[in-house]
Every structure is written in C-alpha cells, then in structure tokens.
mmCIF file of C-alpha atoms in Angstrom:
data_model
loop_
_atom_site.group_PDB
_atom_site.id
_atom_site.type_symbol
_atom_site.label_atom_id
_atom_site.label_comp_id
_atom_site.label_asym_id
_atom_site.label_seq_id
_atom_site.Cartn_x
_atom_site.Cartn_y
_atom_site.Cartn_z
ATOM 1 C CA MET A 1 0.000 0.000 0.000
ATOM 2 C CA PRO A 2 1.456 3.408 -0.933
ATOM 3 C CA LEU A 3 1.909 6.231 1.559
ATOM 4 C CA GLN A 4 -1.427 7.861 2.422
ATOM 5 C CA PRO A 5 -2.198 11.402 3.681
ATOM 6 C CA ASN A 6 -3.389 10.024 7.008
ATOM 7 C CA HIS A 7 0.024 8.388 7.484
ATOM 8 C CA ILE A 8 1.672 11.804 7.205
ATOM 9 C CA ALA A 9 -0.823 13.411 9.576
ATOM 10 C CA HIS A 10 -0.308 10.607 12.100
ATOM 11 C CA PHE A 11 3.475 10.981 11.813
ATOM 12 C CA LEU A 12 3.334 14.729 12.487
ATOM 13 C CA ASP A 13 1.070 14.194 15.484
ATOM 14 C CA ASN A 14 3.107 11.433 17.073
ATOM 15 C CA GLU A 15 6.746 11.754 15.988
ATOM 16 C CA SER A 16 8.917 12.908 18.889
ATOM 17 C CA ASP A 17 12.002 13.839 16.845
ATOM 18 C CA THR A 18 11.518 17.466 15.787
ATOM 19 C CA LYS A 19 14.240 17.165 13.138
ATOM 20 C CA PHE A 20 12.252 14.580 11.192
ATOM 21 C CA LYS A 21 9.083 16.649 11.404
ATOM 22 C CA SER A 22 10.957 19.742 10.315
ATOM 23 C CA GLU A 23 12.346 17.955 7.247
ATOM 24 C CA LEU A 24 8.932 16.660 6.279
ATOM 25 C CA LEU A 25 7.345 20.100 6.615
ATOM 26 C CA ASP A 26 10.185 21.610 4.598
ATOM 27 C CA LEU A 27 9.474 19.137 1.798
ATOM 28 C CA LEU A 28 5.780 20.045 1.924
ATOM 29 C CA ASN A 29 6.575 23.767 1.860
ATOM 30 C CA LYS A 30 8.829 23.370 -1.186
ATOM 31 C CA ARG A 31 6.119 21.400 -2.972
ATOM 32 C CA ILE A 32 3.539 24.124 -2.261
ATOM 33 C CA LYS A 33 5.913 26.820 -3.535
ATOM 34 C CA THR A 34 6.561 24.883 -6.753
ATOM 35 C CA LEU A 35 2.843 24.213 -7.247
ATOM 36 C CA CYS A 36 1.851 27.863 -6.831
ATOM 37 C CA PHE A 37 4.676 29.833 -8.414
ATOM 38 C CA GLU A 38 5.779 27.466 -11.182
ATOM 39 C CA GLU A 39 3.108 24.949 -12.150
ATOM 40 C CA CYS A 40 -0.085 26.966 -11.636
ATOM 41 C CA GLU A 41 0.821 30.660 -11.612
ATOM 42 C CA ARG A 42 2.742 30.505 -14.884
ATOM 43 C CA ASP A 43 -0.144 28.935 -16.823
ATOM 44 C CA ARG A 44 -2.663 31.765 -16.611
ATOM 45 C CA ILE A 45 -5.472 29.904 -18.333
ATOM 46 C CA LEU A 46 -5.080 26.989 -15.931
ATOM 47 C CA CYS A 47 -4.817 29.336 -12.947
ATOM 48 C CA THR A 48 -7.949 31.221 -13.974
ATOM 49 C CA LEU A 49 -10.218 28.301 -14.816
ATOM 50 C CA THR A 50 -8.956 25.313 -12.796
ATOM 51 C CA PRO A 51 -6.483 26.357 -10.095
ATOM 52 C CA MET A 52 -4.377 23.479 -8.787
ATOM 53 C CA CYS A 53 -5.563 23.989 -5.198
ATOM 54 C CA SER A 54 -9.309 23.722 -4.581
ATOM 55 C CA ARG A 55 -10.927 27.156 -4.451
ATOM 56 C CA ARG A 56 -7.436 28.665 -4.037
ATOM 57 C CA PHE A 57 -7.174 27.535 -0.407
ATOM 58 C CA LEU A 58 -3.397 28.032 -0.460
ATOM 59 C CA LEU A 59 -4.071 31.786 -0.631
ATOM 60 C CA LYS A 60 -6.029 31.406 2.602
ATOM 61 C CA LEU A 61 -3.081 29.527 4.130
ATOM 62 C CA ARG A 62 -0.765 32.434 3.365
ATOM 63 C CA ILE A 63 -3.131 35.302 4.220
ATOM 64 C CA LYS A 64 -4.235 33.874 7.579
ATOM 65 C CA ASN A 65 -0.613 33.362 8.589
ATOM 66 C CA GLY A 66 0.221 37.017 8.134
ATOM 67 C CA LEU A 67 2.067 36.887 4.811
ATOM 68 C CA SER A 68 2.001 40.063 2.747
ATOM 69 C CA ILE A 69 0.788 40.334 -0.816
ATOM 70 C CA GLU A 70 4.449 40.249 -1.891
ATOM 71 C CA ASP A 71 4.561 36.632 -0.657
ATOM 72 C CA LEU A 72 1.514 35.567 -2.684
ATOM 73 C CA PRO A 73 1.277 34.385 -6.288
ATOM 74 C CA LYS A 74 0.073 37.755 -7.569
ATOM 75 C CA PHE A 75 -1.856 36.643 -10.644
ATOM 76 C CA CYS A 76 -3.686 33.974 -8.634
ATOM 77 C CA TYR A 77 -4.640 36.534 -5.992
ATOM 78 C CA SER A 78 -5.853 38.990 -8.641
ATOM 79 C CA VAL A 79 -8.104 36.284 -10.146
ATOM 80 C CA HIS A 80 -9.327 35.413 -6.649
ATOM 81 C CA LYS A 81 -10.246 39.030 -5.949
ATOM 82 C CA GLY A 82 -11.950 39.231 -9.344
ATOM 83 C CA VAL A 83 -14.086 36.163 -8.621
ATOM 84 C CA ILE A 84 -15.278 37.713 -5.352
ATOM 85 C CA GLU A 85 -16.081 40.977 -7.122
ATOM 86 C CA ARG A 86 -17.947 39.239 -9.952
ATOM 87 C CA ASP A 87 -19.955 37.251 -7.410
ATOM 88 C CA PHE A 88 -20.775 40.462 -5.521
ATOM 89 C CA ARG A 89 -22.008 42.042 -8.763
ATOM 90 C CA ASN A 90 -23.985 38.912 -9.755
ATOM 91 C CA ARG A 91 -21.872 38.161 -12.811
ATOM 92 C CA THR A 92 -20.905 34.773 -14.220
ATOM 93 C CA ILE A 93 -18.246 32.968 -12.173
ATOM 94 C CA VAL A 94 -16.500 29.604 -12.347
ATOM 95 C CA TYR A 95 -17.186 28.763 -8.681
ATOM 96 C CA ARG A 96 -18.866 30.368 -5.690
ATOM 97 C CA PRO A 97 -16.164 32.024 -3.560
ATOM 98 C CA TYR A 98 -17.358 30.838 -0.164
ATOM 99 C CA ASP A 99 -14.978 31.201 2.801
ATOM 100 C CA SER A 100 -12.593 33.346 0.783
ATOM 101 C CA TYR A 101 -10.010 35.668 2.300
ATOM 102 C CA LEU A 102 -8.934 39.089 1.069
ATOM 103 C CA TYR A 103 -6.666 41.754 2.476
ATOM 104 C CA VAL A 104 -8.667 44.595 3.997
ATOM 105 C CA ILE A 105 -7.863 47.154 1.309
ATOM 106 C CA ASP A 106 -8.929 44.742 -1.451
ATOM 107 C CA PHE A 107 -12.187 43.935 0.321
ATOM 108 C CA LEU A 108 -12.912 47.659 0.601
ATOM 109 C CA ASP A 109 -12.023 48.112 -3.074
ATOM 110 C CA VAL A 110 -14.579 45.467 -4.079
ATOM 111 C CA PHE A 111 -17.458 46.441 -1.776
ATOM 112 C CA PHE A 112 -16.886 50.196 -1.220
ATOM 113 C CA HIS A 113 -14.884 51.175 -4.283
ATOM 114 C CA GLY A 114 -15.385 54.948 -4.326
ATOM 115 C CA ASP A 115 -14.322 55.319 -0.691
ATOM 116 C CA TYR A 116 -11.932 52.425 -0.309
ATOM 117 C CA ARG A 117 -8.671 54.352 0.151
ATOM 118 C CA LYS A 118 -10.256 56.730 2.642
ATOM 119 C CA LEU A 119 -11.897 53.865 4.521
ATOM 120 C CA ASN A 120 -8.654 51.901 4.648
ATOM 121 C CA LYS A 121 -6.840 54.864 6.176
ATOM 122 C CA LEU A 122 -9.604 55.531 8.710
ATOM 123 C CA ILE A 123 -9.731 51.871 9.744
ATOM 124 C CA ASN A 124 -5.956 51.763 10.160
ATOM 125 C CA PHE A 125 -6.164 54.761 12.495
ATOM 126 C CA LYS A 126 -9.318 53.393 14.186
ATOM 127 C CA LYS A 127 -11.368 56.517 13.462
ATOM 128 C CA TRP A 128 -14.603 54.604 13.807
ATOM 129 C CA ASP A 129 -17.013 57.553 13.883
ATOM 130 C CA ASP A 130 -15.770 58.628 10.454
ATOM 131 C CA VAL A 131 -15.874 55.055 9.154
ATOM 132 C CA LEU A 132 -19.479 54.583 10.239
ATOM 133 C CA LYS A 133 -20.500 57.935 8.724
ATOM 134 C CA ILE A 134 -19.352 56.679 5.317
ATOM 135 C CA PHE A 135 -21.292 53.415 5.713
ATOM 136 C CA ASP A 136 -24.426 55.238 6.866
ATOM 137 C CA ASP A 137 -24.162 57.716 3.991
ATOM 138 C CA ARG A 138 -23.989 54.844 1.507
ATOM 139 C CA ILE A 139 -27.054 53.215 3.058
ATOM 140 C CA ASN A 140 -29.154 56.368 3.501
ATOM 141 C CA ASN A 141 -28.118 58.504 0.545
ATOM 142 C CA ARG A 142 -26.681 56.212 -2.115
ATOM 143 C CA ASN A 143 -29.330 53.485 -2.053
ATOM 144 C CA GLU A 144 -26.861 50.745 -1.124
ATOM 145 C CA HIS A 145 -28.292 47.736 0.678
ATOM 146 C CA PHE A 146 -26.197 46.232 3.433
ATOM 147 C CA ASN A 147 -26.103 45.984 7.206
ATOM 148 C CA TYR A 148 -23.134 46.123 9.518
ATOM 149 C CA ILE A 149 -22.102 45.974 13.152
ATOM 150 C CA LEU A 150 -18.842 47.085 14.786
ATOM 151 C CA THR A 151 -17.474 45.190 17.798
ATOM 152 C CA ASP A 152 -14.217 45.251 19.751
ATOM 153 C CA ASN A 153 -12.482 42.855 17.375
ATOM 154 C CA TYR A 154 -14.668 42.605 14.267
ATOM 155 C CA LEU A 155 -16.512 44.629 11.675
ATOM 156 C CA ILE A 156 -19.302 42.396 10.367
ATOM 157 C CA PHE A 157 -21.169 43.072 7.114
ATOM 158 C CA LYS A 158 -24.294 41.500 5.672
ATOM 159 C CA PHE A 159 -24.886 41.974 1.940
ATOM 160 C CA GLY A 160 -28.052 40.109 0.994
ATOM 161 C CA ASP A 161 -27.706 36.653 2.521
ATOM 162 C CA LYS A 162 -23.891 36.765 2.633
ATOM 163 C CA ILE A 163 -21.765 37.523 5.676
ATOM 164 C CA HIS A 164 -18.304 39.099 5.549
ATOM 165 C CA VAL A 165 -16.132 39.502 8.656
ATOM 166 C CA LEU A 166 -13.304 42.044 8.882
ATOM 167 C CA PHE A 167 -10.825 41.017 11.574
ATOM 168 C CA LEU A 168 -9.713 44.293 13.152
ATOM 169 C CA ASN A 169 -6.507 42.924 14.655
ATOM 170 C CA GLU A 170 -5.406 41.247 11.447
ATOM 171 C CA ASN A 171 -5.121 42.532 7.902
ATOM 172 C CA TYR A 172 -7.748 40.285 6.327
ATOM 173 C CA VAL A 173 -11.456 39.766 5.742
ATOM 174 C CA LEU A 174 -13.419 36.524 5.546
ATOM 175 C CA CYS A 175 -15.810 36.854 2.594
ATOM 176 C CA ASN A 176 -18.987 34.803 2.085
ATOM 177 C CA ALA A 177 -18.590 32.973 5.389
ATOM 178 C CA ASN A 178 -20.128 29.514 5.208
ATOM 179 C CA ARG A 179 -18.154 26.481 6.379
ATOM 180 C CA GLU A 180 -15.587 28.329 8.479
ATOM 181 C CA ASP A 181 -15.752 27.954 12.249
ATOM 182 C CA ILE A 182 -17.094 30.831 14.341
ATOM 183 C CA GLU A 183 -13.944 31.577 16.292
ATOM 184 C CA SER A 184 -15.172 33.434 19.393
ATOM 185 C CA ILE A 185 -18.161 34.106 21.618
ATOM 186 C CA GLU A 186 -17.846 37.794 20.740
ATOM 187 C CA LEU A 187 -18.267 37.008 17.056
ATOM 188 C CA LEU A 188 -21.152 34.593 17.717
ATOM 189 C CA TYR A 189 -23.014 37.087 19.895
ATOM 190 C CA ASN A 190 -22.657 39.944 17.444
ATOM 191 C CA LEU A 191 -23.722 37.831 14.468
ATOM 192 C CA CYS A 192 -26.896 37.131 16.438
ATOM 193 C CA ARG A 193 -27.227 40.850 17.232
ATOM 194 C CA LEU A 194 -26.873 41.738 13.572
ATOM 195 C CA TYR A 195 -29.569 39.275 12.487
ATOM 196 C CA ALA A 196 -31.843 40.224 15.390
ATOM 197 C CA GLY A 197 -31.718 43.900 14.481
ATOM 198 C CA ILE A 198 -32.872 43.058 10.957
ATOM 199 C CA TYR A 199 -35.304 40.170 11.382
ATOM 200 C CA PHE A 200 -36.459 39.765 14.992
ATOM 201 C CA PRO A 201 -35.809 42.910 17.077
ATOM 202 C CA GLU A 202 -38.106 41.921 19.953
ATOM 203 C CA ILE A 203 -36.408 38.695 21.011
ATOM 204 C CA ASN A 204 -34.411 38.431 24.226
ATOM 205 C CA LEU A 205 -30.729 38.019 23.401
ATOM 206 C CA LYS A 206 -28.134 37.539 26.159
ATOM 207 C CA LEU A 207 -24.409 36.890 26.236
ATOM 208 C CA ILE A 208 -23.152 34.564 28.945
ATOM 209 C CA PRO A 209 -19.429 35.506 28.808
ATOM 210 C CA SER A 210 -17.032 32.717 27.821
ATOM 211 C CA LYS A 211 -19.907 30.224 27.669
ATOM 212 C CA TYR A 212 -22.769 30.751 25.257
ATOM 213 C CA VAL A 213 -25.378 33.026 23.714
ATOM 214 C CA LYS A 214 -28.962 32.645 24.897
ATOM 215 C CA ILE A 215 -31.905 33.518 22.643
ATOM 216 C CA ALA A 216 -35.455 33.485 24.039
ATOM 217 C CA VAL A 217 -38.670 34.034 22.073
ATOM 218 C CA LYS A 218 -42.331 33.714 22.955
ATOM 219 C CA ILE A 219 -45.294 32.480 20.974
ATOM 220 C CA PRO A 220 -48.351 34.225 22.453
ATOM 221 C CA TYR A 221 -51.263 32.259 23.862
ATOM 222 C CA ASP A 222 -53.539 34.002 21.359
ATOM 223 C CA VAL A 223 -51.637 32.205 18.590
ATOM 224 C CA LEU A 224 -51.417 28.870 20.390
ATOM 225 C CA LYS A 225 -55.115 28.653 21.209
ATOM 226 C CA GLN A 226 -55.912 28.753 17.486
ATOM 227 C CA VAL A 227 -53.948 25.550 16.897
ATOM 228 C CA LYS A 228 -56.174 22.452 16.978
ATOM 229 C CA SER A 229 -55.750 20.140 19.945
ATOM 230 C CA GLU A 230 -54.962 17.206 17.657
ATOM 231 C CA PRO A 231 -53.878 16.773 14.027
ATOM 232 C CA SER A 232 -56.613 16.838 11.430
ATOM 233 C CA GLN A 233 -56.921 16.367 7.691
ATOM 234 C CA ASP A 234 -59.642 18.995 7.321
ATOM 235 C CA ASP A 235 -58.671 22.494 6.187
ATOM 236 C CA ASP A 236 -55.783 22.856 8.568
ATOM 237 C CA SER A 237 -54.477 26.371 9.067
ATOM 238 C CA LYS A 238 -50.871 27.336 8.451
ATOM 239 C CA ALA A 239 -50.246 27.188 12.203
ATOM 240 C CA ASP A 240 -51.861 23.719 12.454
ATOM 241 C CA LEU A 241 -49.695 22.390 9.648
ATOM 242 C CA TYR A 242 -46.524 23.838 11.129
ATOM 243 C CA PHE A 243 -46.965 22.922 14.800
ATOM 244 C CA TRP A 244 -48.281 19.412 14.094
ATOM 245 C CA ASN A 245 -45.958 18.506 11.215
ATOM 246 C CA THR A 246 -42.784 20.611 11.139
ATOM 247 C CA PHE A 247 -42.153 22.206 14.525
ATOM 248 C CA ARG A 248 -40.860 19.008 16.154
ATOM 249 C CA GLU A 249 -38.590 18.287 13.170
ATOM 250 C CA ASP A 250 -37.125 21.785 13.383
ATOM 251 C CA LEU A 251 -36.378 21.371 17.087
ATOM 252 C CA ASN A 252 -34.802 17.951 16.505
ATOM 253 C CA ALA A 253 -32.553 19.447 13.827
ATOM 254 C CA LEU A 254 -31.514 22.261 16.150
ATOM 255 C CA THR A 255 -30.410 19.830 18.872
ATOM 256 C CA GLN A 256 -27.330 19.187 16.711
ATOM 257 C CA TYR A 257 -26.213 22.799 17.082
ATOM 258 C CA CYS A 258 -27.588 24.099 20.398
ATOM 259 C CA ASP A 259 -26.214 23.290 23.834
ATOM 260 C CA GLU A 260 -29.743 23.393 25.221
ATOM 261 C CA ILE A 261 -33.289 23.895 23.951
ATOM 262 C CA HIS A 262 -35.804 24.709 26.639
ATOM 263 C CA LEU A 263 -39.582 25.012 26.179
ATOM 264 C CA GLN A 264 -41.968 26.169 28.892
ATOM 265 C CA MET A 265 -45.312 27.885 29.373
ATOM 266 C CA ASP A 266 -45.198 31.130 31.332
ATOM 267 C CA ARG A 267 -47.868 32.409 33.707
ATOM 268 C CA ASN A 268 -49.828 33.889 30.805
ATOM 269 C CA GLN A 269 -49.850 30.610 28.851
ATOM 270 C CA ASN A 270 -47.349 31.898 26.290
ATOM 271 C CA LEU A 271 -44.861 29.334 24.987
ATOM 272 C CA GLU A 272 -41.280 30.400 25.621
ATOM 273 C CA ILE A 273 -38.522 28.827 23.515
ATOM 274 C CA THR A 274 -34.970 29.328 24.785
ATOM 275 C CA LEU A 275 -31.929 28.318 22.723
ATOM 276 C CA SER A 276 -28.447 28.235 24.247
ATOM 277 C CA ILE A 277 -25.711 28.347 21.595
ATOM 278 C CA SER A 278 -21.989 27.830 22.207
ATOM 279 C CA LEU A 279 -18.968 27.561 19.924
ATOM 280 C CA LEU A 280 -19.303 23.763 19.823
ATOM 281 C CA THR A 281 -22.054 21.663 18.281
ATOM 282 C CA ASN A 282 -23.334 18.298 19.493
ATOM 283 C CA ASN A 283 -21.794 16.568 16.471
ATOM 284 C CA TYR A 284 -18.524 14.671 16.840
ATOM 285 C CA SER A 285 -15.516 14.146 14.602
ATOM 286 C CA GLU A 286 -13.885 10.783 13.963
ATOM 287 C CA ASP A 287 -11.546 11.328 16.920
ATOM 288 C CA GLU A 288 -14.607 11.932 19.145
ATOM 289 C CA LYS A 289 -14.134 15.661 19.577
ATOM 290 C CA ARG A 290 -17.071 18.036 19.374
ATOM 291 C CA ILE A 291 -17.208 19.831 16.035
ATOM 292 C CA ALA A 292 -17.080 23.632 16.081
ATOM 293 C CA LEU A 293 -20.131 25.713 15.188
ATOM 294 C CA ARG A 294 -19.893 27.041 11.643
ATOM 295 C CA PHE A 295 -21.475 30.081 10.040
ATOM 296 C CA ARG A 296 -23.933 27.937 8.081
ATOM 297 C CA ASP A 297 -24.954 26.108 11.276
ATOM 298 C CA LEU A 298 -25.770 29.413 12.944
ATOM 299 C CA ARG A 299 -27.777 30.440 9.881
ATOM 300 C CA LEU A 300 -30.041 27.405 10.362
ATOM 301 C CA ILE A 301 -30.703 28.459 13.961
ATOM 302 C CA LEU A 302 -31.401 32.061 13.017
ATOM 303 C CA ASN A 303 -33.670 31.006 10.144
ATOM 304 C CA PHE A 304 -35.771 29.036 12.639
ATOM 305 C CA ILE A 305 -36.103 32.063 14.911
ATOM 306 C CA THR A 306 -36.942 34.302 11.940
ATOM 307 C CA ARG A 307 -39.669 31.898 10.845
ATOM 308 C CA ILE A 308 -41.230 31.755 14.296
ATOM 309 C CA TYR A 309 -41.012 35.517 14.700
ATOM 310 C CA THR A 310 -42.373 36.354 11.262
ATOM 311 C CA ASP A 311 -45.174 33.782 11.095
ATOM 312 C CA TYR A 312 -46.366 33.491 14.681
ATOM 313 C CA TYR A 313 -46.124 36.988 16.199
ATOM 314 C CA ILE A 314 -43.457 37.214 18.846
ATOM 315 C CA ILE A 315 -44.195 39.511 21.771
ATOM 316 C CA ARG A 316 -41.476 41.208 23.826
ATOM 317 C CA VAL A 317 -39.951 38.783 26.341
#
C-alpha cells in the first residue's frame, strides 16, 4: 500500500524527533511553492479556470498566517479578488467564492470602491465615527443595501444573505462565510445581534461571557389557542400544519447545534422557547471531539427564529 495522507498526519502528530518533522514540513513547503509559483501561476489559463488547489485555499493559508501580498502568487490573488467581485455584482463565475479571504484594502475596493482608500486609512487609524459615517451615507443617501455591526475585534457586514467579517486585529477579511468555524463568543453574539436587528428585534438576546449566547422568544397564547388540539386532515391552518408537522422536526434538527433547547409555558400561557448556543455543536468528529459551530450552522438556527417571529407573532420577552 502506498503512503497515504493520514500516514503523514499521524506521523506529524506522534513523531517525537523534531528534526524529522521539520524535514517533512520543509518538503511540503517546497512542494507548495513549486505548485503555486511554477506549475499553476505561470499557466494563466489553468490558474484562472482550474487552479491546482481547490478554491485557491493556499491563498487562505498564506493570508491567515500574516504573509504580505508580496509573498503571494500575484496573478492567482488577482483572479481570486476578481471572482469575489464578480460574485458580488452577480456576474458569471467559475465557482462560488465561499470562505474566501482578502486583504482589507482589497475587500474595501470590491465592496466600497469609491471610498476604499479613505476607509482603509480611517480603519488603520481606528477613526470609527468617520468610518461609520461613510457606511451610513452609503445606506441612507446612495441606495446601497447592506447591514453592519462594529465590535471590539470585528466589523461584520451582511450583503443580501452573505456575511463578511473584517478582523480588526489582522489585515484580512473573511468573505462569504459559510463552512468556516465561528472563532469566538464575541463574534457569535454579534452575528446574532446583527440578524436580530434586521429580522427579529423583539427577542431576548443575552451573552453569557465565555460560555454561550442565549436567545429566548415567545409564541403568544392568542396564537397557540388557534392551533387544533390534535392533528386533522380537514382544512388545517398554516399554524396547524406547522406545529403538528414541522415544529418538532425543526427542534430535533436544532439539537445538533444548540447546547440546550428549553420550552416552557409562562404564567400567561405563552410558549417560551430558549436556545443556548456555544462555539461547539453536538456533532462529533472521527476522533470523538465536538465539532465547532460554523457560520452555516448558525444560519439554520437564526432562520428558525426568523420563521417563528415572522409567522407566529413574537411579543417582547
């Protein structure tokens, strides 16, 4: 049997001699350099249409480790930026650029072109009042449609159904976040805040520091009393169909991603649904470790809350 990738991973995890590991990693690094700068970068048609690393993930490897644009294959990065821009402008693209990384100035060039140099300078000097004035002017006076939220360590944008996260302490932005892990409670909480402000402003949202985010919503008794006491085949209402057929399935699906789901009736007979969300799901990897919560996992949770809020009238908790 030939050498397999899992053999290499096992060797790196378990080999005690650092010299051997260093040599192996040096071989891997040389192979990556040859792949990017000689085999792929020099064939521009190949690099544009079928890059030799899936979705250009080797750019992500370099950007997230603090390498400058001088250390990147420049043509590959320019194509990468172009794909993100074409996707943003709803033009034809070879692949959807999910979980793609750009340097901050290039992200600003794509999404805020007319102001990108000014914004880059203001962000570098942390002049946040001036930064937010430009965003608000674009929303209120230039008919641009996006939402944003500024936190201690992130600037989060929502364009349509796509999330982009600017990491304030690094020089990069995660574009079209999907399968990437949500790295901190701060980021998780503020993603929930961003969605709540748009779709369900009256829910109760709490941050339990270093632990989890708690979201509580209520379905009023006036809605619940209209649901039939047992399933029926005769002219069921939308609420009947949902609460008898789909509600339980939705809750079962959410148990994969929530630490806790708690349902109770309050003193006024309203149904309160409380979801506790941490950075870890209840799914396990092959080595029996809990899998991290991803952006798309959180979207499923927030879609559930949006549906309940929109369709079944949530009162203030």
